Coordinates of N, CA and C in Angstrom, one line a residue:
M265 N 19.1 -13.9 -27.6 CA 18.8 -13.4 -26.2 C 18.8 -11.9 -26.1
P266 N 19.6 -11.2 -26.9 CA 19.5 -9.7 -26.7 C 18.2 -9.0 -27.2
D267 N 17.8 -9.8 -28.3 CA 16.5 -9.4 -28.7 C 15.4 -9.4 -27.9
L268 N 15.2 -10.6 -27.0 CA 14.2 -10.8 -26.0 C 14.5 -9.9 -24.9
R269 N 15.6 -9.4 -24.5 CA 15.9 -8.5 -23.5 C 15.3 -7.1 -23.9
K270 N 15.7 -6.7 -25.0 CA 15.2 -5.5 -25.6 C 13.7 -5.3 -25.6
A271 N 13.0 -6.5 -26.0 CA 11.7 -6.6 -26.0 C 11.0 -6.4 -24.7
L272 N 11.5 -7.2 -23.8 CA 11.2 -7.1 -22.2 C 11.3 -5.6 -21.7
E273 N 12.6 -5.0 -22.1 CA 12.8 -3.8 -21.6 C 11.8 -2.6 -22.3
A274 N 11.5 -2.9 -23.6 CA 10.5 -2.1 -24.2 C 9.2 -2.3 -23.6
R275 N 8.7 -3.3 -23.2 CA 7.6 -3.7 -22.6 C 7.4 -3.0 -21.4
E276 N 8.5 -3.1 -20.6 CA 8.4 -2.5 -19.2 C 8.5 -0.8 -19.3
A277 N 9.2 -0.3 -20.3 CA 9.1 1.1 -20.6 C 7.6 1.4 -20.9
T278 N 6.9 0.9 -21.6 CA 5.6 1.0 -22.2 C 4.5 1.1 -20.8
L279 N 4.8 0.0 -20.0 CA 4.0 -0.2 -18.8 C 4.3 1.0 -17.7
R280 N 5.4 1.4 -17.7 CA 5.9 2.4 -16.8 C 5.5 3.7 -17.3
R281 N 5.2 3.9 -18.5 CA 4.6 5.1 -18.9 C 2.9 5.0 -19.0
W282 N 2.4 4.1 -19.3 CA 1.0 4.0 -19.4 C 0.2 3.7 -17.9
L283 N 0.8 2.8 -17.2 CA 0.1 2.4 -16.0 C 0.0 3.6 -15.0
P284 N 0.9 4.5 -14.7 CA 0.7 5.7 -13.9 C -0.5 6.5 -14.5
I285 N -0.6 6.7 -15.6 CA -1.8 7.5 -16.4 C -3.1 6.8 -16.0
A286 N -3.1 5.6 -16.2 CA -4.2 4.8 -16.0 C -4.7 4.8 -14.5
F287 N -3.7 4.7 -13.7 CA -4.0 4.9 -12.1 C -4.4 6.1 -11.9
R288 N -3.8 7.3 -12.4 CA -4.4 8.6 -12.1 C -5.7 9.0 -12.7
V289 N -5.9 8.5 -13.8 CA -7.3 8.5 -14.4 C -8.4 7.8 -13.5
A290 N -8.1 6.5 -13.0 CA -9.0 5.8 -12.2 C -9.3 6.5 -10.8
A291 N -8.2 7.1 -10.5 CA -8.5 7.8 -9.4 C -9.1 9.1 -9.4
F292 N -8.9 9.7 -10.5 CA -9.9 11.0 -10.6 C -11.4 10.6 -11.1
L293 N -11.5 9.4 -11.8 CA -12.9 9.1 -12.0 C -13.6 8.8 -10.7
L294 N -13.0 8.2 -9.7 CA -13.8 7.9 -8.4 C -14.1 9.1 -7.7
L295 N -13.2 10.2 -7.9 CA -13.8 11.4 -7.2 C -15.3 11.9 -7.1
P296 N -15.8 11.7 -8.4 CA -17.3 12.2 -8.6 C -18.2 11.2 -7.8
W297 N -17.8 10.0 -7.8 CA -18.5 8.7 -7.2 C -18.4 9.0 -5.6
I298 N -17.2 9.5 -5.0 CA -17.1 9.9 -3.7 C -18.0 10.8 -3.3
V299 N -18.1 11.9 -4.2 CA -19.1 13.0 -3.9 C -20.6 12.5 -4.0
V300 N -20.9 11.8 -4.7 CA -22.4 11.2 -4.9 C -22.5 10.5 -3.7
L301 N -21.7 9.8 -3.2 CA -21.8 8.8 -2.0 C -21.8 9.7 -1.0
A302 N -21.0 10.7 -0.6 CA -21.0 11.3 0.5 C -22.3 12.2 0.6
M303 N -22.8 12.7 -0.6 CA -24.1 13.3 -0.5 C -25.2 12.4 -0.1
S304 N -25.2 11.0 -0.4 CA -26.2 10.3 0.0 C -26.2 9.8 1.3
V305 N -25.1 10.0 2.2 CA -25.0 9.5 3.4 C -24.6 11.0 4.3
R306 N -24.9 12.1 3.7 CA -24.7 13.3 4.6 C -25.5 13.4 5.7
G307 N -26.6 12.8 5.6 CA -27.8 13.0 6.9 C -27.2 12.1 8.2
Y308 N -26.2 11.3 7.9 CA -25.4 10.4 8.8 C -24.2 10.7 9.3
L309 N -23.8 11.9 8.6 CA -22.3 12.1 9.1 C -22.2 12.4 10.6
G310 N -21.2 11.9 11.1 CA -21.0 12.1 12.8 C -21.6 10.7 13.3
A311 N -22.6 10.1 12.6 CA -23.1 8.8 13.4 C -22.2 7.7 12.9
R312 N -22.4 6.7 13.8 CA -21.5 5.5 13.2 C -22.5 4.7 12.5
N313 N -22.1 4.5 11.5 CA -22.8 3.5 10.4 C -21.9 3.0 9.4
L314 N -22.5 2.1 8.9 CA -21.7 1.5 7.5 C -21.6 2.6 6.3
S315 N -22.6 3.2 6.2 CA -22.5 4.3 5.0 C -21.4 5.1 5.0
N316 N -21.0 5.7 6.1 CA -19.6 6.5 6.1 C -18.4 5.7 5.9
S317 N -18.4 4.4 6.1 CA -17.5 3.4 5.9 C -16.9 3.4 4.2
W318 N -18.2 3.5 3.6 CA -18.0 3.5 2.0 C -17.3 4.6 1.6
V319 N -17.5 5.8 1.9 CA -16.9 6.9 1.6 C -15.4 6.9 1.9
W320 N -15.0 6.4 3.0 CA -13.5 6.5 3.4 C -12.9 5.5 2.7
L321 N -13.7 4.1 2.6 CA -12.8 3.0 1.6 C -12.5 3.6 0.2
D322 N -13.5 4.4 -0.2 CA -13.2 5.1 -1.6 C -12.2 6.0 -1.6
V323 N -12.1 6.7 -0.5 CA -11.1 7.8 -0.3 C -9.7 7.0 -0.2
M324 N -9.7 5.8 0.4 CA -8.2 5.1 0.7 C -8.0 4.6 -0.9
E325 N -9.0 4.1 -1.6 CA -8.5 3.6 -2.9 C -8.0 4.8 -3.6
V326 N -8.5 5.9 -3.8 CA -8.0 7.0 -4.4 C -6.6 7.4 -4.0
A327 N -6.2 7.2 -2.8 CA -5.0 7.8 -2.3 C -4.1 6.4 -2.8
A328 N -4.6 5.3 -2.6 CA -3.6 4.2 -3.0 C -3.3 4.3 -4.4
L329 N -4.4 4.6 -5.2 CA -4.0 4.7 -6.7 C -3.2 5.8 -7.0
L330 N -3.3 6.9 -6.6 CA -2.4 8.2 -6.8 C -0.8 7.8 -6.2
L331 N -0.9 7.1 -5.2 CA 0.4 6.8 -4.7 C 1.3 5.5 -5.5
L332 N 0.4 4.7 -6.1 CA 0.8 3.7 -6.9 C 1.3 4.2 -8.1
A333 N 0.7 5.2 -8.6 CA 0.9 5.7 -10.1 C 2.3 6.6 -10.0
S334 N 2.7 7.1 -8.7 CA 4.0 7.7 -8.6 C 5.2 6.5 -8.2
L335 N 4.7 5.5 -7.7 CA 5.8 4.2 -7.4 C 6.1 3.7 -8.7
V336 N 5.2 3.3 -9.6 CA 5.5 2.8 -10.9 C 6.4 3.6 -11.9
H337 N 6.1 4.8 -11.6 CA 6.6 5.8 -12.5 C 8.2 5.8 -12.3
R338 N 8.4 5.7 -11.0 CA 9.9 5.7 -10.3 C 10.6 4.3 -10.2
R339 N 9.6 3.1 -10.7 CA 10.2 1.9 -10.5 C 10.7 1.7 -9.0
H340 N 9.9 2.2 -8.1 CA 10.2 2.0 -6.7 C 10.0 0.6 -6.1
R341 N 10.8 0.5 -5.2 CA 10.8 -1.0 -4.5 C 9.5 -1.3 -3.9
A342 N 8.6 -0.2 -3.3 CA 7.5 -0.3 -2.6 C 6.3 -0.5 -3.3
T343 N 6.4 -0.7 -4.8 CA 5.3 -1.0 -5.7 C 4.7 -2.2 -5.4
S344 N 5.4 -3.1 -5.3 CA 4.7 -4.4 -5.0 C 3.6 -4.7 -3.9
P345 N 4.2 -4.2 -2.7 CA 3.3 -4.3 -1.4 C 2.0 -3.3 -1.6
V346 N 2.4 -2.1 -2.1 CA 1.4 -1.0 -2.3 C 0.3 -1.7 -3.3
A347 N 0.8 -2.4 -4.4 CA -0.1 -2.7 -5.4 C -1.1 -3.9 -4.8
S348 N -0.4 -4.8 -3.9 CA -1.1 -6.0 -3.3 C -2.2 -5.3 -2.2
A349 N -1.8 -4.2 -1.7 CA -2.8 -3.6 -0.7 C -3.9 -2.9 -1.6
T350 N -3.7 -2.3 -2.6 CA -4.6 -1.7 -3.4 C -5.5 -2.8 -4.2
A351 N -5.0 -3.8 -4.5 CA -5.9 -5.0 -5.0 C -6.8 -5.5 -4.0
V352 N -6.3 -5.6 -2.9 CA -7.1 -6.1 -1.7 C -8.3 -5.1 -1.4
L353 N -8.1 -3.9 -1.1 CA -9.0 -2.6 -1.2 C -10.2 -2.8 -2.2
L354 N -9.6 -3.0 -3.4 CA -10.7 -3.0 -4.7 C -11.6 -4.2 -4.4
A355 N -10.8 -5.3 -4.3 CA -11.7 -6.7 -4.0 C -12.6 -6.6 -2.9
L356 N -12.1 -6.1 -1.7 CA -13.0 -6.0 -0.5 C -14.3 -5.0 -1.0
D357 N -13.8 -4.0 -1.6 CA -15.0 -3.0 -2.2 C -16.0 -3.6 -3.0
A358 N -15.5 -4.6 -3.9 CA -16.5 -5.2 -4.6 C -17.2 -6.2 -4.0
Y359 N -16.6 -7.0 -2.8 CA -17.3 -7.8 -2.1 C -18.5 -7.2 -1.1
F360 N -18.0 -6.2 -0.7 CA -19.0 -5.5 0.3 C -20.0 -4.8 -0.4
D361 N -19.9 -4.2 -1.6 CA -20.7 -3.7 -2.4 C -21.8 -4.8 -2.7
L362 N -21.3 -5.9 -3.3 CA -22.4 -6.7 -3.6 C -23.1 -7.4 -2.5
Y363 N -22.3 -7.5 -1.1 CA -23.1 -8.2 -0.1 C -24.1 -7.4 0.5
S364 N -23.8 -5.9 0.6 CA -24.9 -5.2 1.3 C -25.9 -4.6 0.2
A365 N -25.7 -4.6 -1.2 CA -26.5 -4.1 -1.9 C -28.1 -4.7 -1.8
H366 N -29.0 -4.0 -2.0 CA -30.6 -4.4 -2.0 C -30.8 -4.9 -3.4
R367 N -32.0 -5.6 -3.3 CA -32.4 -5.9 -4.9 C -32.7 -4.8 -5.5
G368 N -32.6 -5.0 -6.9 CA -33.2 -4.0 -7.7 C -31.9 -3.4 -8.4
S369 N -32.1 -2.0 -8.8 CA -31.0 -1.3 -9.3 C -29.5 -0.9 -8.6
S370 N -29.8 -1.1 -7.2 CA -28.6 -0.7 -6.6 C -27.9 -2.3 -6.5
Y371 N -28.4 -3.5 -6.6 CA -27.6 -4.6 -6.7 C -27.1 -4.7 -8.2
L372 N -27.9 -4.3 -9.2 CA -27.3 -4.4 -10.6 C -26.1 -3.4 -10.7
L373 N -26.0 -2.3 -10.1 CA -25.2 -1.3 -10.2 C -24.0 -1.9 -9.4
A374 N -24.2 -2.3 -8.4 CA -23.0 -3.2 -7.6 C -22.2 -4.2 -8.5
Q375 N -23.1 -5.1 -9.3 CA -22.4 -6.1 -10.0 C -21.9 -5.3 -11.1
V376 N -22.4 -4.5 -11.7 CA -21.7 -3.9 -12.8 C -20.3 -3.3 -12.3
L377 N -20.2 -2.4 -11.3 CA -18.9 -2.1 -10.8 C -18.0 -3.1 -10.5
A378 N -18.6 -4.1 -9.9 CA -17.7 -5.1 -9.3 C -17.0 -5.9 -10.5
Y379 N -17.9 -6.5 -11.6 CA -17.3 -7.3 -12.5 C -16.8 -6.5 -13.8
A380 N -17.1 -5.2 -13.9 CA -16.7 -4.5 -14.9 C -15.3 -3.6 -14.6
A381 N -15.3 -3.3 -13.3 CA -14.3 -2.2 -12.9 C -13.4 -2.8 -11.8
E382 N -13.9 -3.1 -10.7 CA -13.2 -3.4 -9.3 C -12.3 -4.6 -9.4
L383 N -13.1 -5.8 -10.1 CA -12.3 -7.0 -9.9 C -11.2 -7.1 -11.0
P384 N -11.6 -6.7 -12.2 CA -10.4 -6.5 -13.3 C -9.4 -5.7 -12.6
S385 N -9.6 -4.7 -12.3 CA -8.5 -3.7 -11.6 C -7.7 -4.3 -10.6
A386 N -8.4 -5.2 -9.7 CA -7.8 -5.9 -8.7 C -6.8 -7.0 -9.2
T387 N -7.2 -7.6 -10.3 CA -6.5 -8.6 -11.0 C -5.1 -7.9 -11.7
V388 N -5.4 -6.7 -12.3 CA -4.1 -5.9 -13.1 C -3.3 -5.6 -11.8
L389 N -4.0 -5.2 -10.5 CA -2.9 -4.9 -9.6 C -2.2 -6.0 -8.9
A390 N -2.8 -7.3 -8.8 CA -2.1 -8.3 -8.4 C -1.1 -8.8 -9.2
A391 N -1.3 -8.6 -10.8 CA -0.2 -8.9 -11.5 C 1.1 -8.0 -11.4
L392 N 0.4 -6.6 -11.4 CA 1.6 -5.9 -11.2 C 2.5 -5.9 -10.0
S393 N 1.8 -6.5 -9.1 CA 2.6 -6.8 -7.7 C 3.6 -7.8 -7.9
W394 N 3.1 -8.9 -8.6 CA 4.2 -10.0 -9.0 C 5.3 -9.6 -9.8
Y395 N 4.6 -8.8 -10.9 CA 5.9 -8.4 -11.8 C 6.8 -7.4 -11.3
S396 N 6.5 -6.6 -10.3 CA 7.3 -5.6 -9.6 C 8.2 -6.1 -8.9
L397 N 8.0 -7.3 -8.1 CA 9.0 -7.9 -7.2 C 10.3 -7.8 -7.4
P398 N 11.0 -7.9 -8.6 CA 12.3 -7.8 -8.8 C 12.9 -6.4 -8.6
W399 N 12.0 -5.5 -8.8 CA 12.5 -4.1 -8.5 C 13.1 -3.8 -7.0
A400 N 12.4 -4.5 -6.2 CA 13.0 -4.2 -4.7 C 14.3 -5.0 -4.7
A401 N 14.2 -6.2 -5.3 CA 15.7 -6.8 -5.2 C 16.8 -6.4 -5.9
E402 N 16.7 -5.4 -7.2 CA 17.5 -4.9 -7.9 C 18.0 -3.7 -6.9
Q403 N 17.2 -3.0 -6.5 CA 17.5 -1.7 -5.6 C 18.4 -2.1 -4.5
A404 N 17.9 -3.3 -3.8 CA 18.8 -3.7 -2.6 C 20.2 -4.2 -3.1
V405 N 20.3 -4.9 -4.2 CA 21.5 -5.2 -4.6 C 22.4 -4.0 -4.9
L406 N 21.7 -2.9 -5.4 CA 22.5 -1.7 -5.7 C 23.0 -0.8 -4.6
R407 N 22.1 -1.0 -3.6 CA 22.6 -0.3 -2.1 C 23.7 -1.2 -1.4
E408 N 23.7 -2.3 -1.7 CA 24.8 -3.1 -1.0 C 26.2 -2.9 -1.7
R409 N 27.0 -2.4 -1.1 CA 28.4 -2.2 -1.7 C 29.4 -2.8 -0.7
P410 N 30.3 -3.5 -1.2 CA 31.2 -4.4 -0.3 C 32.3 -3.4 0.0
Y411 N 32.6 -3.6 1.3 CA 33.7 -2.9 1.7 C 35.1 -2.8 0.9
P412 N 35.7 -1.6 0.8 CA 36.8 -1.8 -0.2 C 37.9 -2.6 0.7
T413 N 38.6 -3.3 -0.2 CA 39.7 -4.1 0.6 C 41.0 -3.4 0.3
N414 N 41.7 -3.2 1.5 CA 43.1 -2.6 1.6 C 44.3 -3.6 1.4
S415 N 44.7 -3.7 0.5 CA 45.8 -4.7 0.2 C 47.1 -4.5 1.2
S416 N 47.3 -3.3 1.7 CA 48.4 -3.2 2.6 C 48.1 -3.6 4.2
A417 N 46.8 -3.8 4.3 CA 46.5 -4.3 5.9 C 46.8 -5.8 5.9
P418 N 47.2 -6.2 7.3 CA 47.8 -7.5 7.6 C 46.6 -8.6 7.4

């Protein structure tokens, strides 16, 4: 049993070291895409349309990925809900990209991004959300301290 515990601790240490790096890289790789997207809709800035929504959805994804990188590194109790929310953001992005893309190259690009990047990333984030649930429980147990008993009290 101690060998299994050591193996699990080693796996978690590896995940806590590499997942934040992967999330930061993904966030920074999204930045050029946001710039390209913003430049393509710049004629519509200020107007209410769906094109502006895509830019802000991607900005929210970047913010969520950077926050998640910090939370995983610290093994924070908020990792699970933030990972879930980020997974939902990525899945929604994939869905609406596929739904709104026109035939041809834009639809092909939407499919490649959805099936090669967004949906696999959402799956990893959903698994992380499940995996990090005990982190919140452990921190809650550590915070609870029983009141000291006074043996001289009646």
